[in-house]
């Protein structure tokens, strides 16, 4: 049975995930290929207030999202962020259980409670071989400038960890690099692509299409 790919985009805010997805879906439409897109966000602060509630909110949301798409095998699925990124954002937003904090110190492969829990489920294991995780990596100065031009992003990148946008961008960028290395070591299909200019987007989308063309046109 044909099983189409699940393409996951991860990376900093303002690094171009949305622009890449727009360019990718435009090509899929030109090729007359149906697709589905999902956008993953953090926990709703009106529902989840405590750290534990936020963790279980994310766990429940991400797991049910994967369970929902598990039966979709003939349509490419595109994620704008995913549960993988919770490894990074849980650190930034301080969404961690006290008992798991030491795991980061003693195990460089540890990805956090939410990500580890989901990756141990049968639902995830059935989908893993269909996944390709695309990490978009941009020049820090360019990303910082884009964030400063957005009132919402400026608020996010000054409210947590420290009040310095540059330091927070550097922190999150480094965490995504760590995540890329761990997922690659765990055997997932991954790509790390530079995203700074419009030509980067076109080139990157062509790379992604080439990576999944066998599944798309099987």
Tab-separated table of C-alpha atoms in Angstrom:
chain	number	residue	atom	x	y	z
A	1	UNK	CA	0.000	0.000	0.000
A	2	UNK	CA	1.237	3.470	-0.903
A	3	UNK	CA	2.234	5.498	2.155
A	4	UNK	CA	2.950	9.132	1.467
A	5	UNK	CA	5.490	11.135	3.475
A	6	UNK	CA	5.079	13.177	6.623
A	7	UNK	CA	7.207	16.308	6.277
A	8	UNK	CA	7.995	18.118	9.532
A	9	UNK	CA	9.432	21.638	9.625
A	10	UNK	CA	11.267	22.735	12.780
A	11	UNK	CA	13.350	25.775	13.690
A	12	UNK	CA	13.396	29.245	15.178
A	13	UNK	CA	10.580	31.718	14.749
A	14	UNK	CA	11.008	33.864	11.629
A	15	UNK	CA	13.393	31.369	10.035
A	16	UNK	CA	11.002	30.750	7.143
A	17	UNK	CA	8.941	27.666	8.010
A	18	UNK	CA	5.711	29.209	6.735
A	19	UNK	CA	7.357	30.453	3.538
A	20	UNK	CA	8.824	27.012	2.854
A	21	UNK	CA	5.448	25.353	3.423
A	22	UNK	CA	3.740	27.828	1.070
A	23	UNK	CA	6.316	27.132	-1.643
A	24	UNK	CA	6.106	23.377	-1.094
A	25	UNK	CA	2.310	23.233	-1.188
A	26	UNK	CA	2.263	25.364	-4.335
A	27	UNK	CA	4.396	22.749	-6.088
A	28	UNK	CA	2.199	19.927	-4.784
A	29	UNK	CA	-0.875	21.708	-6.147
A	30	UNK	CA	0.816	22.151	-9.523
A	31	UNK	CA	1.531	18.418	-9.493
A	32	UNK	CA	-2.110	17.767	-8.575
A	33	UNK	CA	-1.063	16.123	-5.297
A	34	UNK	CA	-3.481	16.450	-2.387
A	35	UNK	CA	-1.967	17.249	1.019
A	36	UNK	CA	-2.830	18.093	4.620
A	37	UNK	CA	-1.126	20.669	6.846
A	38	UNK	CA	-0.934	20.846	10.647
A	39	UNK	CA	0.296	23.703	12.807
A	40	UNK	CA	1.480	22.823	16.309
A	41	UNK	CA	1.292	25.398	19.093
A	42	UNK	CA	1.979	25.571	22.801
A	43	UNK	CA	-0.583	24.807	25.520
A	44	UNK	CA	-3.558	27.124	26.005
A	45	UNK	CA	-2.813	29.179	29.120
A	46	UNK	CA	-6.539	29.395	29.896
A	47	UNK	CA	-6.731	25.609	30.127
A	48	UNK	CA	-3.301	24.588	31.388
A	49	UNK	CA	-1.889	26.744	34.189
A	50	UNK	CA	0.540	24.591	36.162
A	51	UNK	CA	3.691	23.031	34.706
A	52	UNK	CA	2.213	19.561	35.005
A	53	UNK	CA	-1.002	20.617	33.261
A	54	UNK	CA	0.978	22.148	30.402
A	55	UNK	CA	2.998	18.977	29.977
A	56	UNK	CA	-0.053	16.736	29.894
A	57	UNK	CA	-1.844	19.176	27.602
A	58	UNK	CA	1.005	18.886	25.086
A	59	UNK	CA	1.234	15.130	25.492
A	60	UNK	CA	-2.505	14.668	24.930
A	61	UNK	CA	-2.599	17.101	21.980
A	62	UNK	CA	0.408	15.704	20.121
A	63	UNK	CA	-0.516	12.070	20.697
A	64	UNK	CA	-4.057	12.554	19.411
A	65	UNK	CA	-2.759	14.446	16.413
A	66	UNK	CA	-0.557	11.491	15.463
A	67	UNK	CA	-3.382	9.064	16.174
A	68	UNK	CA	-5.630	11.079	13.866
A	69	UNK	CA	-3.210	10.933	10.919
A	70	UNK	CA	-2.183	7.323	11.458
A	71	UNK	CA	-4.892	6.101	9.101
A	72	UNK	CA	-4.044	8.669	6.413
A	73	UNK	CA	-1.672	6.845	4.109
A	74	UNK	CA	-2.304	8.265	0.653
A	75	UNK	CA	-1.926	11.977	1.381
A	76	UNK	CA	1.307	13.854	2.158
A	77	UNK	CA	1.141	15.518	5.565
A	78	UNK	CA	3.058	18.692	6.385
A	79	UNK	CA	3.740	19.855	9.943
A	80	UNK	CA	4.570	23.453	10.842
A	81	UNK	CA	6.343	22.494	14.090
A	82	UNK	CA	5.704	19.172	15.807
A	83	UNK	CA	6.091	17.350	19.100
A	84	UNK	CA	9.830	17.065	18.381
A	85	UNK	CA	10.174	20.794	18.957
A	86	UNK	CA	8.722	20.449	22.444
A	87	UNK	CA	12.212	19.260	23.397
A	88	UNK	CA	13.406	22.813	22.746
A	89	UNK	CA	10.382	24.843	23.788
A	90	UNK	CA	9.892	22.987	27.078
A	91	UNK	CA	13.323	24.265	28.114
A	92	UNK	CA	12.693	27.786	26.900
A	93	UNK	CA	9.253	28.087	28.497
A	94	UNK	CA	10.302	26.104	31.579
A	95	UNK	CA	7.744	23.326	30.948
A	96	UNK	CA	9.638	20.536	32.676
A	97	UNK	CA	8.957	18.161	35.534
A	98	UNK	CA	11.491	18.406	38.340
A	99	UNK	CA	12.235	14.699	38.154
A	100	UNK	CA	13.186	14.887	34.475
A	101	UNK	CA	15.638	17.793	34.693
A	102	UNK	CA	18.528	15.565	35.775
A	103	UNK	CA	17.998	13.366	32.718
A	104	UNK	CA	19.341	16.126	30.470
A	105	UNK	CA	22.555	16.204	32.486
A	106	UNK	CA	23.242	12.474	32.487
A	107	UNK	CA	21.892	11.497	29.070
A	108	UNK	CA	22.730	13.581	26.009
A	109	UNK	CA	20.140	11.616	24.005
A	110	UNK	CA	17.260	12.481	26.352
A	111	UNK	CA	14.566	14.582	24.644
A	112	UNK	CA	12.241	15.390	27.534
A	113	UNK	CA	9.123	13.786	28.973
A	114	UNK	CA	6.661	14.711	26.206
A	115	UNK	CA	8.885	13.801	23.253
A	116	UNK	CA	10.238	10.614	24.817
A	117	UNK	CA	6.738	9.488	25.825
A	118	UNK	CA	5.306	9.970	22.347
A	119	UNK	CA	8.260	8.306	20.619
A	120	UNK	CA	7.672	5.219	22.769
A	121	UNK	CA	4.060	4.801	21.591
A	122	UNK	CA	2.979	2.300	18.942
A	123	UNK	CA	1.225	5.098	17.036
A	124	UNK	CA	4.475	7.015	16.582
A	125	UNK	CA	6.456	3.896	15.694
A	126	UNK	CA	4.013	3.138	12.879
A	127	UNK	CA	4.582	6.626	11.450
A	128	UNK	CA	8.317	7.063	11.977
A	129	UNK	CA	9.435	5.529	8.685
A	130	UNK	CA	7.202	7.968	6.796
A	131	UNK	CA	8.699	11.031	8.481
A	132	UNK	CA	11.326	13.450	7.292
A	133	UNK	CA	12.229	16.223	9.739
A	134	UNK	CA	13.471	19.415	8.085
A	135	UNK	CA	15.469	21.745	10.333
A	136	UNK	CA	15.663	25.279	8.984
A	137	UNK	CA	18.754	27.106	10.196
A	138	UNK	CA	19.169	30.819	9.525
A	139	UNK	CA	21.766	33.481	10.168
A	140	UNK	CA	21.254	34.708	13.737
A	141	UNK	CA	21.501	38.389	12.816
A	142	UNK	CA	18.815	38.020	10.147
A	143	UNK	CA	16.513	36.114	12.495
A	144	UNK	CA	17.009	38.665	15.285
A	145	UNK	CA	16.139	41.520	12.941
A	146	UNK	CA	12.955	39.776	11.785
A	147	UNK	CA	11.943	39.095	15.391
A	148	UNK	CA	12.473	42.754	16.334
A	149	UNK	CA	10.160	43.755	13.494
A	150	UNK	CA	7.345	41.687	15.038
A	151	UNK	CA	5.729	42.944	18.244
A	152	UNK	CA	4.495	39.456	19.170
A	153	UNK	CA	7.833	37.751	18.540
A	154	UNK	CA	9.686	40.486	20.405
A	155	UNK	CA	7.462	39.831	23.415
A	156	UNK	CA	8.091	36.074	23.255
A	157	UNK	CA	11.841	36.448	22.834
A	158	UNK	CA	12.218	38.853	25.759
A	159	UNK	CA	9.790	37.345	28.259
A	160	UNK	CA	11.439	33.991	28.924
A	161	UNK	CA	14.928	32.745	29.862
A	162	UNK	CA	16.418	36.246	29.737
A	163	UNK	CA	15.359	39.623	28.411
A	164	UNK	CA	17.894	39.632	25.577
A	165	UNK	CA	16.634	38.678	22.122
A	166	UNK	CA	20.100	37.863	20.802
A	167	UNK	CA	20.865	35.502	23.674
A	168	UNK	CA	17.508	33.780	23.396
A	169	UNK	CA	17.905	33.292	19.646
A	170	UNK	CA	21.346	31.793	20.243
A	171	UNK	CA	19.965	29.493	22.957
A	172	UNK	CA	17.069	28.208	20.847
A	173	UNK	CA	19.261	27.818	17.758
A	174	UNK	CA	21.731	25.702	19.755
A	175	UNK	CA	18.919	23.578	21.181
A	176	UNK	CA	17.558	22.858	17.712
A	177	UNK	CA	21.060	21.850	16.601
A	178	UNK	CA	21.162	19.396	19.517
A	179	UNK	CA	17.728	18.068	18.586
A	180	UNK	CA	18.822	17.580	14.982
A	181	UNK	CA	21.845	15.553	16.111
A	182	UNK	CA	19.834	13.366	18.483
A	183	UNK	CA	17.080	12.601	15.973
A	184	UNK	CA	19.655	11.827	13.304
A	185	UNK	CA	21.442	9.479	15.717
A	186	UNK	CA	18.118	7.804	16.490
A	187	UNK	CA	17.764	6.923	12.816
A	188	UNK	CA	15.166	9.460	11.705
A	189	UNK	CA	15.383	10.892	8.228
A	190	UNK	CA	16.508	14.497	8.758
A	191	UNK	CA	17.607	17.495	6.719
A	192	UNK	CA	19.311	20.675	7.899
A	193	UNK	CA	18.892	23.514	5.428
A	194	UNK	CA	20.007	27.143	5.492
A	195	UNK	CA	17.165	29.639	5.237
A	196	UNK	CA	18.169	33.271	4.733
A	197	UNK	CA	16.984	34.367	1.277
A	198	UNK	CA	14.164	33.728	-1.184
A	199	UNK	CA	16.538	31.701	-3.351
A	200	UNK	CA	17.237	29.502	-0.308
A	201	UNK	CA	13.533	28.698	-0.113
A	202	UNK	CA	13.338	27.639	-3.761
A	203	UNK	CA	16.486	25.523	-3.476
A	204	UNK	CA	15.398	23.937	-0.211
A	205	UNK	CA	11.951	23.001	-1.488
A	206	UNK	CA	13.542	21.294	-4.493
A	207	UNK	CA	15.806	19.335	-2.118
A	208	UNK	CA	12.781	18.255	-0.070
A	209	UNK	CA	10.798	17.237	-3.159
A	210	UNK	CA	13.738	15.135	-4.348
A	211	UNK	CA	13.938	13.447	-0.946
A	212	UNK	CA	10.299	12.349	-1.018
A	213	UNK	CA	9.626	11.982	-4.754
A	214	UNK	CA	9.682	8.180	-4.637
A	215	UNK	CA	6.876	8.185	-2.055
A	216	UNK	CA	4.944	10.909	-3.872
A	217	UNK	CA	4.993	9.255	-7.262
A	218	UNK	CA	5.168	5.584	-6.357
